[in-house]
CSV table of C-alpha atoms in Angstrom, one decimal:
chain,number,residue,atom,x,y,z
A,1,MET,CA,18.0,-21.3,73.4
A,2,MET,CA,20.5,-23.4,71.4
A,3,LYS,CA,23.7,-21.9,70.1
A,4,TYR,CA,25.6,-22.9,67.0
A,5,ARG,CA,28.9,-21.9,65.5
A,6,LEU,CA,28.4,-19.8,62.4
A,7,GLY,CA,30.4,-22.3,60.4
A,8,GLU,CA,27.9,-25.1,61.3
A,9,ILE,CA,24.9,-23.3,60.0
A,10,CYS,CA,26.4,-21.2,57.2
A,11,ASP,CA,28.9,-21.4,54.3
A,12,VAL,CA,31.4,-18.7,54.8
A,13,VAL,CA,33.7,-17.6,51.9
A,14,SER,CA,35.9,-14.6,51.2
A,15,GLY,CA,36.0,-12.6,48.0
A,16,GLY,CA,38.9,-11.5,45.8
A,17,THR,CA,40.2,-8.8,43.4
A,18,PRO,CA,41.0,-9.5,39.8
A,19,SER,CA,44.3,-8.1,38.7
A,20,ARG,CA,44.0,-4.5,37.7
A,21,ALA,CA,46.8,-5.0,35.2
A,22,THR,CA,44.7,-7.3,33.1
A,23,ALA,CA,42.3,-5.2,31.1
A,24,GLU,CA,40.1,-8.2,30.1
A,25,PHE,CA,39.2,-8.7,33.8
A,26,TRP,CA,37.6,-5.3,33.9
A,27,ASP,CA,36.9,-3.8,30.6
A,28,GLY,CA,33.2,-4.2,29.7
A,29,GLY,CA,32.5,-6.1,32.9
A,30,THR,CA,28.9,-6.8,33.8
A,31,ILE,CA,29.3,-8.7,37.1
A,32,PRO,CA,28.8,-6.4,40.1
A,33,TRP,CA,31.9,-6.2,42.3
A,34,ILE,CA,31.0,-5.1,45.9
A,35,LYS,CA,33.4,-3.2,48.1
A,36,ILE,CA,33.0,-2.0,51.7
A,37,GLY,CA,31.8,1.4,50.6
A,38,ASN,CA,28.8,-0.3,48.9
A,39,ILE,CA,27.5,-1.6,52.2
A,40,GLN,CA,25.6,1.5,53.4
A,41,ARG,CA,22.2,0.1,54.3
A,42,LYS,CA,20.6,-3.3,55.2
A,43,TYR,CA,20.1,-4.2,51.6
A,44,VAL,CA,22.9,-4.1,49.1
A,45,ASP,CA,21.6,-3.8,45.5
A,46,GLU,CA,24.2,-2.0,43.5
A,47,ALA,CA,27.9,-1.7,42.9
A,48,ASP,CA,30.1,1.1,41.4
A,49,GLU,CA,32.5,-1.4,39.7
A,50,TYR,CA,32.0,-4.4,37.5
A,51,ILE,CA,34.2,-7.3,36.5
A,52,THR,CA,34.1,-9.7,33.5
A,53,GLN,CA,33.5,-13.5,33.5
A,54,ALA,CA,37.3,-13.8,32.8
A,55,GLY,CA,38.0,-11.7,35.9
A,56,LEU,CA,35.8,-13.9,38.0
A,57,GLU,CA,37.4,-17.1,36.8
A,58,GLY,CA,40.9,-15.6,36.9
A,59,SER,CA,40.8,-14.5,40.6
A,60,SER,CA,39.7,-15.7,44.0
A,61,ALA,CA,36.4,-13.8,43.6
A,62,LYS,CA,33.3,-15.9,43.9
A,63,MET,CA,29.8,-15.4,42.6
A,64,LEU,CA,27.3,-14.9,45.5
A,65,SER,CA,23.6,-15.3,45.2
A,66,ALA,CA,20.9,-12.9,46.3
A,67,GLY,CA,20.2,-13.4,50.0
A,68,THR,CA,23.9,-13.8,50.9
A,69,ILE,CA,24.9,-11.8,54.0
A,70,LEU,CA,27.9,-9.6,53.5
A,71,PHE,CA,30.3,-9.1,56.4
A,72,THR,CA,33.4,-6.9,56.4
A,73,ILE,CA,36.5,-8.6,57.7
A,74,PHE,CA,39.3,-6.1,56.8
A,75,ALA,CA,39.9,-2.4,57.8
A,76,THR,CA,36.3,-1.5,58.7
A,77,LEU,CA,35.2,-4.5,60.6
A,78,GLY,CA,31.7,-5.8,61.2
A,79,GLU,CA,29.7,-3.9,58.6
A,80,VAL,CA,26.8,-6.0,57.5
A,81,GLY,CA,24.4,-6.1,54.6
A,82,ILE,CA,22.1,-8.5,52.7
A,83,LEU,CA,22.8,-8.9,49.0
A,84,THR,CA,19.7,-8.6,46.8
A,85,ILE,CA,21.5,-9.2,43.5
A,86,GLU,CA,24.0,-11.7,42.2
A,87,ALA,CA,27.4,-10.3,42.7
A,88,CYS,CA,31.0,-10.9,43.9
A,89,THR,CA,33.0,-9.1,46.5
A,90,ASN,CA,36.6,-8.0,47.2
A,91,GLN,CA,38.7,-9.8,49.8
A,92,ALA,CA,37.7,-7.4,52.5
A,93,ILE,CA,34.2,-8.9,52.6
A,94,ALA,CA,33.0,-12.4,53.5
A,95,GLY,CA,29.9,-13.9,52.0
A,96,ILE,CA,27.7,-15.8,54.5
A,97,THR,CA,25.1,-18.2,53.1
A,98,ILE,CA,22.6,-20.0,55.4
A,99,LYS,CA,22.7,-23.8,54.7
A,100,ASN,CA,19.1,-24.5,55.8
A,101,GLN,CA,16.7,-21.7,55.3
A,102,SER,CA,14.0,-23.5,57.3
A,103,ASP,CA,16.1,-23.2,60.5
A,104,ILE,CA,17.2,-19.6,60.5
A,105,LEU,CA,16.0,-16.4,58.9
A,106,THR,CA,18.5,-14.3,56.9
A,107,ASP,CA,17.2,-11.1,58.5
A,108,TYR,CA,17.6,-12.6,62.0
A,109,LEU,CA,21.2,-13.5,61.3
A,110,TYR,CA,21.8,-10.1,59.8
A,111,TYR,CA,20.7,-8.4,63.0
A,112,PHE,CA,22.7,-10.8,65.2
A,113,LEU,CA,25.9,-10.1,63.2
A,114,LYS,CA,25.1,-6.4,63.3
A,115,SER,CA,24.9,-6.5,67.1
A,116,GLN,CA,28.4,-8.0,67.3
A,117,LYS,CA,30.3,-5.1,65.7
A,118,SER,CA,32.1,-4.0,68.9
A,119,CYS,CA,33.0,-7.6,69.7
A,120,ILE,CA,34.3,-8.1,66.2
A,121,ALA,CA,36.4,-4.9,66.4
A,122,ALA,CA,38.0,-6.2,69.6
A,123,LEU,CA,39.0,-9.4,67.8
A,124,GLY,CA,40.6,-7.6,65.0
A,125,ARG,CA,44.3,-8.1,64.4
A,126,GLY,CA,46.9,-6.4,62.2
A,127,VAL,CA,49.5,-3.6,62.4
A,128,ALA,CA,48.5,-1.4,59.5
A,129,GLN,CA,44.9,-2.5,59.1
A,130,ASN,CA,42.6,-4.5,61.4
A,131,ASN,CA,41.3,-7.8,60.1
A,132,ILE,CA,39.8,-11.0,61.2
A,133,ASN,CA,40.2,-14.4,59.5
A,134,LEU,CA,37.4,-16.6,58.4
A,135,SER,CA,38.2,-19.2,61.1
A,136,ILE,CA,37.3,-16.6,63.8
A,137,LEU,CA,34.1,-15.8,62.0
A,138,ARG,CA,33.1,-19.4,61.5
A,139,ASN,CA,33.6,-20.1,65.3
A,140,PHE,CA,31.3,-17.3,66.3
A,141,GLU,CA,28.4,-18.6,68.4
A,142,VAL,CA,24.9,-17.7,67.2
A,143,PRO,CA,21.9,-18.1,69.5
A,144,ILE,CA,19.0,-19.6,67.5
A,145,PRO,CA,15.5,-19.2,68.9
A,146,ASP,CA,12.5,-20.9,67.2
A,147,LEU,CA,11.3,-19.4,64.0
A,148,PRO,CA,8.2,-17.6,65.5
A,149,MET,CA,10.6,-15.8,67.9
A,150,GLN,CA,13.0,-15.0,65.1
A,151,LYS,CA,10.2,-13.4,63.1
A,152,GLN,CA,9.0,-11.4,66.1
A,153,ILE,CA,12.5,-10.1,66.7
A,154,VAL,CA,13.0,-9.2,63.0
A,155,ALA,CA,9.7,-7.4,62.8
A,156,ILE,CA,10.4,-5.2,65.9
A,157,LEU,CA,13.9,-4.4,64.8
A,158,ASP,CA,12.8,-3.6,61.2
A,159,LYS,CA,10.2,-1.1,62.5
A,160,THR,CA,12.7,0.6,64.8
A,161,ALA,CA,15.4,0.7,62.1
A,162,LYS,CA,12.9,2.2,59.7
A,163,VAL,CA,12.2,5.1,62.2
A,164,VAL,CA,16.0,5.7,62.5
A,165,GLU,CA,16.3,5.7,58.7
A,166,VAL,CA,13.4,8.1,58.3
A,167,ARG,CA,14.9,10.5,60.8
A,168,GLN,CA,18.3,10.4,59.0
A,169,GLN,CA,16.6,11.1,55.7
A,170,GLN,CA,14.8,14.1,57.3
A,171,LEU,CA,18.1,15.5,58.4
A,172,GLN,CA,19.5,15.0,54.9
A,173,GLN,CA,16.5,16.7,53.4
A,174,LEU,CA,16.9,19.7,55.7
A,175,ASP,CA,20.6,20.0,54.6
A,176,GLU,CA,19.5,19.8,51.0
A,177,LEU,CA,16.9,22.5,51.6
A,178,VAL,CA,19.6,24.9,52.8
A,179,LYS,CA,21.7,24.1,49.7
A,180,ALA,CA,18.7,24.8,47.5
A,181,ARG,CA,18.0,28.1,49.2
A,182,PHE,CA,21.6,29.1,48.8
A,183,VAL,CA,21.4,28.4,45.1
A,184,GLU,CA,18.1,30.2,44.8
A,185,LEU,CA,19.6,33.4,46.4
A,186,PHE,CA,23.1,33.3,45.1
A,187,GLY,CA,23.2,30.8,42.3
A,188,ASP,CA,23.7,33.4,39.5
A,189,GLY,CA,27.1,34.3,41.1
A,190,ASN,CA,26.6,38.0,40.3
A,191,HIS,CA,28.2,39.2,43.5
A,192,PRO,CA,31.7,40.3,44.3
A,193,HIS,CA,34.3,37.8,45.6
A,194,ILE,CA,36.6,39.0,48.3
A,195,ALA,CA,39.7,37.4,49.8
A,196,LEU,CA,39.0,35.9,53.3
A,197,ILE,CA,41.7,38.0,54.8
A,198,ASP,CA,39.8,41.2,53.8
A,199,LEU,CA,36.7,40.1,55.7
A,200,ILE,CA,38.6,39.8,58.9
A,201,ILE,CA,38.7,42.5,61.6
A,202,GLU,CA,41.6,44.9,60.8
A,203,GLY,CA,44.7,43.8,62.6
A,204,ALA,CA,43.4,40.4,63.7
A,205,GLY,CA,45.1,38.4,60.9
A,206,LEU,CA,44.7,34.6,60.6
A,207,SER,CA,46.7,32.4,62.9
A,208,TYR,CA,47.4,28.8,63.9
A,209,GLY,CA,46.6,27.8,67.5
A,210,ILE,CA,48.8,26.3,70.2
A,211,VAL,CA,51.6,24.2,68.7
A,212,GLN,CA,52.3,21.9,71.7
A,213,PRO,CA,49.5,22.1,74.3
A,214,GLY,CA,50.9,19.1,76.2
A,215,ASP,CA,48.9,16.6,78.1
A,216,ASP,CA,45.4,17.1,79.3
A,217,GLY,CA,45.6,18.4,82.8
A,218,THR,CA,43.7,20.2,85.5
A,219,GLY,CA,44.2,23.7,84.2
A,220,ASP,CA,41.5,26.3,83.5
A,221,MET,CA,42.1,26.9,79.8
A,222,GLY,CA,40.0,24.8,77.4
A,223,VAL,CA,41.7,23.9,74.1
A,224,LEU,CA,39.5,23.0,71.2
A,225,ARG,CA,40.8,20.4,68.8
A,226,PRO,CA,39.6,19.3,65.3
A,227,VAL,CA,38.0,16.2,67.0
A,228,ASP,CA,35.8,18.6,69.0
A,229,MET,CA,34.2,19.9,65.8
A,230,VAL,CA,31.4,17.5,64.8
A,231,ASP,CA,28.7,18.1,62.1
A,232,GLY,CA,29.3,21.8,62.0
A,233,LYS,CA,29.0,22.2,65.8
A,234,ILE,CA,31.6,22.3,68.7
A,235,SER,CA,31.2,19.3,71.0
A,236,THR,CA,31.8,20.1,74.7
A,237,ALA,CA,31.9,16.4,75.7
A,238,SER,CA,35.7,16.0,75.8
A,239,ILE,CA,37.3,19.4,75.7
A,240,LYS,CA,41.0,19.2,76.7
A,241,TYR,CA,42.1,21.6,79.6
A,242,ILE,CA,45.6,22.9,80.1
A,243,ASP,CA,47.3,25.5,82.4
A,244,ARG,CA,46.6,29.0,81.2
A,245,SER,CA,50.3,29.8,81.2
A,246,ILE,CA,50.7,27.6,78.1
A,247,GLY,CA,48.1,29.6,76.2
A,248,ASP,CA,49.6,33.0,77.2
A,249,GLY,CA,52.0,32.6,74.3
A,250,PHE,CA,49.1,32.3,71.8
A,251,LYS,CA,47.0,35.3,72.5
A,252,LYS,CA,46.2,35.7,68.8
A,253,THR,CA,44.0,32.6,68.9
A,254,GLU,CA,42.5,33.0,72.4
A,255,LEU,CA,38.7,32.9,71.9
A,256,TYR,CA,36.1,35.5,72.9
A,257,GLY,CA,33.2,33.5,71.7
A,258,ASP,CA,32.5,35.3,68.4
A,259,GLU,CA,34.7,33.6,65.9
A,260,LEU,CA,34.6,31.1,63.0
A,261,LEU,CA,36.9,28.0,63.4
A,262,ILE,CA,38.2,26.0,60.4
A,263,THR,CA,40.3,22.9,60.5
A,264,VAL,CA,43.6,23.2,58.6
A,265,ARG,CA,45.2,19.9,59.5
A,266,GLY,CA,44.1,16.3,59.0
A,267,THR,CA,40.5,16.6,57.7
A,268,THR,CA,40.6,20.1,56.4
A,269,GLY,CA,37.7,22.5,55.8
A,270,ILE,CA,35.5,21.6,58.8
A,271,THR,CA,34.0,24.8,60.2
A,272,ALA,CA,32.1,25.8,63.3
A,273,LEU,CA,31.0,29.1,65.0
A,274,THR,CA,31.9,29.8,68.6
A,275,ASP,CA,29.7,31.4,71.2
A,276,ILE,CA,30.1,32.8,74.7
A,277,ARG,CA,30.6,29.3,76.1
A,278,PHE,CA,34.1,29.3,74.6
A,279,ASN,CA,35.2,32.6,75.9
A,280,GLY,CA,38.8,32.3,77.3
A,281,MET,CA,39.5,29.1,75.5
A,282,ASN,CA,42.1,28.5,72.8
A,283,VAL,CA,42.7,26.1,69.9
A,284,THR,CA,45.4,23.7,68.7
A,285,ARG,CA,47.5,24.1,65.6
A,286,GLY,CA,45.0,22.1,63.7
A,287,ILE,CA,42.5,24.9,63.8
A,288,ALA,CA,42.6,28.5,62.4
A,289,VAL,CA,40.6,31.2,64.0
A,290,VAL,CA,38.7,33.6,61.8
A,291,ARG,CA,37.7,36.9,63.5
A,292,TYR,CA,35.2,38.1,60.9
A,293,ASP,CA,34.1,41.7,60.5
A,294,ARG,CA,30.4,41.8,61.0
A,295,ASN,CA,30.2,45.1,59.0
A,296,LYS,CA,31.3,43.1,56.0
A,297,ILE,CA,30.1,39.5,56.5
A,298,ASN,CA,27.4,37.7,58.4
A,299,PRO,CA,29.1,34.8,60.3
A,300,VAL,CA,26.2,32.4,59.7
A,301,TYR,CA,26.4,33.2,56.0
A,302,LEU,CA,30.2,32.9,56.0
A,303,ASN,CA,30.0,29.5,57.7
A,304,ALA,CA,27.5,28.3,55.1
A,305,TYR,CA,29.6,29.6,52.2
A,306,LEU,CA,32.7,27.8,53.4
A,307,ASN,CA,30.7,24.6,53.2
A,308,THR,CA,29.5,25.0,49.7
A,309,ASP,CA,30.9,22.7,47.0
A,310,GLU,CA,32.9,25.6,45.5
A,311,SER,CA,34.6,26.5,48.7
A,312,GLN,CA,35.3,22.9,49.8
A,313,ARG,CA,36.8,22.2,46.4
A,314,TYR,CA,39.2,25.1,46.8
A,315,ILE,CA,40.2,23.9,50.3
A,316,GLN,CA,40.8,20.3,49.1
A,317,GLU,CA,42.7,21.4,46.0
A,318,HIS,CA,45.1,23.3,48.3
A,319,THR,CA,45.4,20.6,51.0
A,320,ARG,CA,48.8,18.9,50.7
A,321,GLY,CA,51.0,16.5,52.5
A,322,ALA,CA,51.9,12.9,52.4
A,323,THR,CA,51.7,11.8,56.1
A,324,LEU,CA,49.8,14.8,57.4
A,325,GLN,CA,47.3,16.6,55.2
A,326,GLN,CA,47.1,20.4,55.8
A,327,ILE,CA,46.3,23.7,54.1
A,328,ASN,CA,48.6,26.6,54.5
A,329,LEU,CA,47.2,29.8,56.0
A,330,SER,CA,48.6,31.7,53.0
A,331,ASP,CA,46.2,29.7,50.7
A,332,LEU,CA,43.4,30.2,53.2
A,333,ARG,CA,43.9,34.0,53.4
A,334,VAL,CA,43.5,34.5,49.7
A,335,GLN,CA,40.5,32.2,49.3
A,336,GLN,CA,37.7,34.0,47.5
A,337,ILE,CA,34.4,34.4,49.3
A,338,MET,CA,31.3,35.5,47.5
A,339,VAL,CA,30.0,38.6,49.4
A,340,PRO,CA,26.4,39.6,48.5
A,341,PRO,CA,24.8,42.6,50.2
A,342,LEU,CA,24.5,42.2,54.0
A,343,ALA,CA,20.7,42.2,53.7
A,344,LEU,CA,20.8,39.1,51.5
A,345,GLN,CA,23.4,37.5,53.8
A,346,GLU,CA,21.1,38.1,56.8
A,347,GLN,CA,18.2,36.6,54.9
A,348,MET,CA,20.1,33.5,54.2
A,349,ALA,CA,21.4,33.4,57.8
A,350,ALA,CA,17.8,33.6,59.2
A,351,PHE,CA,16.8,30.7,56.9
A,352,ILE,CA,19.7,28.6,58.2
A,353,GLU,CA,19.0,29.4,61.8
A,354,GLN,CA,15.3,28.4,61.4
A,355,THR,CA,16.3,25.2,59.6
A,356,ASP,CA,18.8,24.5,62.4
A,357,LYS,CA,16.0,24.6,64.9
A,358,SER,CA,14.1,22.0,62.9
A,359,LYS,CA,17.2,19.9,62.7
A,360,SER,CA,17.6,20.0,66.5
A,361,VAL,CA,14.0,18.6,66.8
A,362,VAL,CA,14.7,15.9,64.3
A,363,GLN,CA,18.1,15.1,65.8
A,364,LYS,CA,16.6,14.6,69.2
A,365,ALA,CA,14.0,12.2,67.7
A,366,LEU,CA,16.8,10.4,65.8
A,367,ASP,CA,18.8,10.0,69.0
A,368,GLU,CA,15.8,8.6,70.8
A,369,ALA,CA,15.1,6.1,68.0
A,370,GLN,CA,18.7,5.1,67.9
A,371,LEU,CA,18.8,4.6,71.6
A,372,LEU,CA,15.7,2.4,71.4
A,373,PHE,CA,17.2,0.3,68.6
A,374,ASP,CA,20.5,-0.2,70.5
A,375,SER,CA,18.6,-1.2,73.6
A,376,LEU,CA,16.5,-3.7,71.7
A,377,MET,CA,19.7,-5.2,70.1
A,378,GLN,CA,21.2,-5.5,73.5
A,379,GLN,CA,18.0,-7.1,74.9
A,380,TYR,CA,17.8,-9.7,72.1
A,381,PHE,CA,21.5,-10.5,71.6
A,382,GLY,CA,23.3,-9.4,74.7
């Protein structure tokens, strides 16, 4: 199989940003201006900002035709998409246009570039933000099989990618179903709101975890960190362990396996419920431990409520800090929680638990589809 440098088979250009200080570059603009956040799927067909013709001519931005491959070269490296409209991009995105369409399929090159994300990340340079320059990109070697083989590879990867996409959509739909059910049961808001601290077991309070847990060691006390809380669950894949003597000074946050955890530093407002697996563990300062009173609040309902738009808005409005974002426990203690009758809470909790079972099935299918897609990419592109 022949290999060619990307710059031999494609024109590679970078984008640009018209000056924000010049109103005529932006006001009333009709030219789509693509940013990294707009590259979410294989095909890129819309922008959330537009520039004028004057903005295009008065900057380093370049008009790109439909069919141009977009490739991120700054900050988030290696994201790939295919433009389906005429548009321009900011300087964080390179536009890649195939010189001879009879030699290479756009979709084939898209998948090849997508397969190189980890390699591209390793090539990134920069102190504050990773980036790669266009010369590195142009010198990237691309294996080019004959067109029938390219078509076969694209067809197989397209089908597998579609399965992944469908599974992802199913998970999103299940999440939306829970939100819809919540609105159906409690949308009228005709239920009392009670401060979070008043829903906690008497005397338990609300506390930060271990301030300086030290290095990971061979101790017998697991310490949960914000990074261990993923998609509303606690991941056990990389729990840190320390000597129990360090945790002895933080008995207030030692876990029994019947608590709600909420992140209060960094990315605030992420929640998860503990279970018996975490008995005897502790948490870092980035997590607050909520010991709910089951006579007042159902934990599954409380967890769901803390993830509503209303609750998350409160948390973000009270999250402060320049270098380190955090919410003070004093603000968390007084956060108002809608508390319907326990029977209604339990009805909602049962619905969530049943939906979670369905999500587990879909997630397993998604993981299998993603594994197949990744293995095919490895098979085809190494």
